[in-house]
Amino acid sequence: MHLTVSLHNNDGLGPKYDHNFKLSGVVYSHLKKHNTEEAGAIHDSHKRSAFVLSEIHPVSKKTGESWFRMGTSSDYVLKMAGKAFAPSTKITVGAVEYQVTGLTIEEPVVRPGEFVTLSPILLKDKKTNQSIVHDTPGYKDTLEMAINAQIKNYMKVEGTVRVIHFEPQAVRNRTIKGRTVLAQKGRMLLDGEEEQLRFLVNHGVGRSPALGFGMVVPGIPLEQVQMIGFAKVRR
């Protein structure tokens, strides 16, 4: 399930460039206000992907309007978030103050096909701890291995998702606890079981989903992409 939180800034300001980690702190602190014990449990288990966060996205042609999205498979987390970000709630992300203007809950239609990042994917080399982005040799294969390792770790089944194609977009510099990492935005063509693809949509791709990395949403279904060609699919 996805919860979209609509935001308004009275001064017409949009999100700061590097805000992912700051947004995750705001989300956790507001969850904590409504249920300290459960929020603490979520925080302690963040590596198990309790939820995934998008970045804050400005609304086109609407000055001061923006939104962010949370994905989770937990009805309880969704209810907590709905209470924590009720309309009229004020939040400050970095130096920008927003007021929540609305909430939308939806269950994305998930099937093999195009998937687009709403927050950049964070991958790291286990030996060097260096960020892995699209120009790293074998990026597509590394991405596929990371996806299927996540599925095996969390769903306790063999991951069978295939990354057919990855089209890179921007590489983002992001700060986590004072350290700069590189994270990759883009869109990809994935094939696999719908249950496993739904896990990725609700819990993210790659590392640190609860810190605002790796949120993806489904786009054009595979059959349509095969008919018109992936390069012609534009969002």
C-alpha positions as CSV (number, residue, x, y, z in Angstrom):
1,M,0.0,0.0,0.0
2,H,1.1,3.6,-0.6
3,L,0.2,6.7,1.4
4,T,0.7,10.0,-0.5
5,V,1.1,13.0,1.8
6,S,0.2,16.3,0.1
7,L,2.1,19.4,1.3
8,H,1.9,23.2,1.1
9,N,4.5,25.8,1.8
10,N,3.1,29.3,2.3
11,D,6.3,31.0,0.9
12,G,6.1,29.0,-2.3
13,L,9.2,27.1,-1.5
14,G,10.0,23.6,-2.7
15,P,12.2,20.8,-1.2
16,K,15.9,21.3,-0.7
17,Y,18.2,19.2,-2.9
18,D,19.5,16.9,-0.3
19,H,16.6,16.2,2.0
20,N,16.1,12.4,2.1
21,F,17.7,11.7,5.5
22,K,16.0,14.8,7.0
23,L,12.6,13.6,5.8
24,S,13.1,10.2,7.3
25,G,13.9,11.8,10.6
26,V,10.7,13.9,10.4
27,V,8.6,10.8,9.6
28,Y,10.0,8.8,12.5
29,S,9.6,11.7,15.0
30,H,5.9,12.1,14.0
31,L,5.3,8.4,14.2
32,K,6.9,8.4,17.7
33,K,4.6,11.2,18.9
34,H,1.6,8.9,18.2
35,N,3.0,5.6,19.4
36,T,6.5,5.7,21.0
37,E,6.8,2.0,21.6
38,E,5.8,0.9,18.1
39,A,7.8,3.7,16.4
40,G,10.8,2.5,18.4
41,A,10.3,-1.0,17.2
42,I,10.1,0.2,13.6
43,H,13.2,2.3,14.0
44,D,15.1,-0.7,15.5
45,S,14.1,-2.9,12.6
46,H,14.6,-0.5,9.7
47,K,16.9,-2.9,7.9
48,R,13.9,-5.2,7.6
49,S,12.2,-2.6,5.4
50,A,9.2,-1.7,7.6
51,F,8.5,1.1,5.0
52,V,10.1,2.9,2.1
53,L,10.0,6.7,1.5
54,S,10.1,8.7,-1.7
55,E,11.7,12.1,-2.0
56,I,9.6,15.2,-1.7
57,H,8.3,16.0,-5.2
58,P,7.1,19.5,-6.3
59,V,3.7,19.6,-8.1
60,S,4.2,20.9,-11.6
61,K,2.9,24.5,-12.1
62,K,1.7,24.8,-8.5
63,T,4.0,27.0,-6.5
64,G,4.5,25.8,-3.0
65,E,2.7,22.5,-3.6
66,S,4.5,19.2,-3.2
67,W,4.1,15.6,-1.9
68,F,5.9,12.6,-0.7
69,R,4.9,8.9,-0.5
70,M,5.4,6.1,1.9
71,G,5.1,2.4,0.9
72,T,4.5,-0.5,3.3
73,S,2.8,-3.9,3.4
74,S,1.8,-3.3,7.1
75,D,-1.7,-2.0,7.7
76,Y,-0.6,-1.0,11.2
77,V,2.3,1.2,9.9
78,L,-0.1,2.7,7.3
79,K,-2.6,3.6,10.1
80,M,0.1,5.1,12.3
81,A,1.3,7.3,9.4
82,G,-2.2,8.3,8.6
83,K,-2.7,9.6,12.1
84,A,0.8,11.1,12.3
85,F,0.3,13.2,9.1
86,A,-3.4,14.1,9.4
87,P,-4.3,17.2,7.4
88,S,-3.2,20.5,9.0
89,T,-0.2,18.8,10.6
90,K,2.9,21.0,10.3
91,I,6.3,19.5,9.5
92,T,9.8,21.1,8.9
93,V,12.2,19.3,6.6
94,G,15.5,21.0,6.6
95,A,14.7,24.7,6.7
96,V,11.4,24.4,4.8
97,E,8.1,24.3,6.7
98,Y,5.1,22.5,5.2
99,Q,1.5,22.0,6.2
100,V,-0.1,18.7,5.3
101,T,-3.1,19.4,3.0
102,G,-4.3,15.8,2.3
103,L,-3.7,12.1,2.4
104,T,-4.3,9.5,-0.4
105,I,-4.1,5.8,0.1
106,E,-3.8,3.5,-2.9
107,E,-2.8,-0.1,-3.8
108,P,-0.6,0.2,-6.9
109,V,-1.4,-2.2,-9.7
110,V,1.8,-4.3,-9.8
111,R,2.8,-6.5,-12.8
112,P,5.9,-7.1,-14.9
113,G,6.9,-4.0,-16.8
114,E,8.3,-0.6,-16.3
115,F,9.2,0.7,-12.8
116,V,10.3,4.2,-12.0
117,T,12.2,5.6,-9.0
118,L,10.6,8.1,-6.7
119,S,13.8,8.1,-4.6
120,P,17.2,7.1,-5.8
121,I,18.5,3.6,-5.4
122,L,21.4,3.1,-3.0
123,L,23.8,0.2,-3.7
124,K,27.2,-0.3,-2.1
125,D,30.1,-2.6,-2.7
126,K,30.5,-4.9,0.2
127,K,34.3,-4.9,0.1
128,T,35.0,-1.2,-0.4
129,N,31.7,0.3,0.9
130,Q,31.7,2.5,-2.1
131,S,28.5,3.5,-3.8
132,I,27.5,1.7,-7.0
133,V,25.9,3.7,-9.8
134,H,25.0,3.1,-13.4
135,D,28.5,3.6,-14.8
136,T,29.9,0.9,-12.5
137,P,30.7,-2.2,-14.6
138,G,27.9,-4.8,-14.4
139,Y,25.5,-2.4,-12.7
140,K,22.4,-4.1,-14.1
141,D,23.5,-7.5,-12.9
142,T,24.5,-6.1,-9.5
143,L,21.0,-4.5,-9.2
144,E,19.3,-7.8,-10.0
145,M,21.4,-9.6,-7.5
146,A,20.6,-7.0,-4.8
147,I,16.9,-7.2,-5.6
148,N,16.8,-11.0,-5.3
149,A,18.9,-11.0,-2.2
150,Q,16.4,-8.7,-0.6
151,I,13.5,-10.9,-1.6
152,K,15.3,-14.0,-0.1
153,N,16.2,-12.2,3.1
154,Y,12.7,-10.8,3.8
155,M,10.3,-13.0,2.0
156,K,12.2,-16.2,2.7
157,V,11.9,-17.4,-0.9
158,E,14.2,-17.5,-3.8
159,G,14.2,-14.2,-5.7
160,T,13.4,-14.7,-9.4
161,V,13.1,-11.1,-10.5
162,R,14.9,-10.3,-13.8
163,V,16.2,-6.8,-14.6
164,I,15.7,-6.8,-18.4
165,H,16.8,-3.2,-18.9
166,F,17.9,-0.2,-16.7
167,E,17.8,3.3,-18.1
168,P,19.8,5.7,-15.8
169,Q,18.7,9.2,-15.0
170,A,20.4,11.4,-12.5
171,V,23.0,10.4,-10.0
172,R,22.3,12.1,-6.7
173,N,24.6,13.1,-3.9
174,R,22.9,12.4,-0.6
175,T,24.0,12.8,3.0
176,I,23.4,10.1,5.7
177,K,24.6,11.0,9.2
178,G,27.2,13.3,7.8
179,R,28.5,11.0,5.1
180,T,27.9,11.6,1.4
181,V,26.7,8.7,-0.8
182,L,25.8,8.4,-4.4
183,A,22.4,7.1,-5.3
184,Q,20.9,6.3,-8.8
185,K,17.6,7.5,-10.2
186,G,16.2,5.8,-13.3
187,R,13.6,3.5,-14.7
188,M,13.9,-0.2,-15.3
189,L,12.1,-3.0,-17.0
190,L,11.5,-5.9,-14.5
191,D,10.0,-9.3,-15.0
192,G,9.1,-11.8,-12.3
193,E,6.3,-13.0,-10.0
194,E,3.8,-10.3,-9.0
195,E,4.2,-11.0,-5.3
196,Q,7.9,-10.4,-5.5
197,L,7.5,-7.2,-7.5
198,R,4.8,-6.0,-5.0
199,F,7.4,-6.5,-2.3
200,L,9.7,-4.1,-4.1
201,V,7.0,-1.5,-4.6
202,N,6.0,-1.6,-0.9
203,H,9.5,-1.9,0.6
204,G,12.0,-0.5,-1.9
205,V,15.0,-1.5,-3.9
206,G,18.5,-1.5,-2.5
207,R,19.7,-0.2,0.9
208,S,18.1,2.2,3.4
209,P,14.6,2.4,2.1
210,A,13.3,3.9,5.3
211,L,15.9,6.7,4.9
212,G,14.4,7.7,1.6
213,F,16.1,5.5,-0.9
214,G,14.9,3.0,-3.5
215,M,11.2,3.7,-3.8
216,V,9.8,2.5,-7.1
217,V,6.4,2.7,-8.7
218,P,5.0,0.6,-11.6
219,G,4.5,2.1,-15.0
220,I,3.7,0.6,-18.4
221,P,3.1,-3.2,-18.3
222,L,5.5,-5.5,-20.0
223,E,3.3,-6.5,-22.9
224,Q,2.8,-2.9,-23.9
225,V,6.5,-2.1,-23.6
226,Q,7.3,-5.1,-25.8
227,M,4.9,-3.8,-28.4
228,I,6.2,-0.2,-28.6
229,G,9.8,-0.6,-27.3
230,F,11.2,0.6,-24.0
231,A,13.0,3.6,-25.5
232,K,9.6,5.0,-26.6
233,V,8.0,4.7,-23.2
234,R,8.2,8.2,-21.6
235,R,6.7,9.5,-18.4
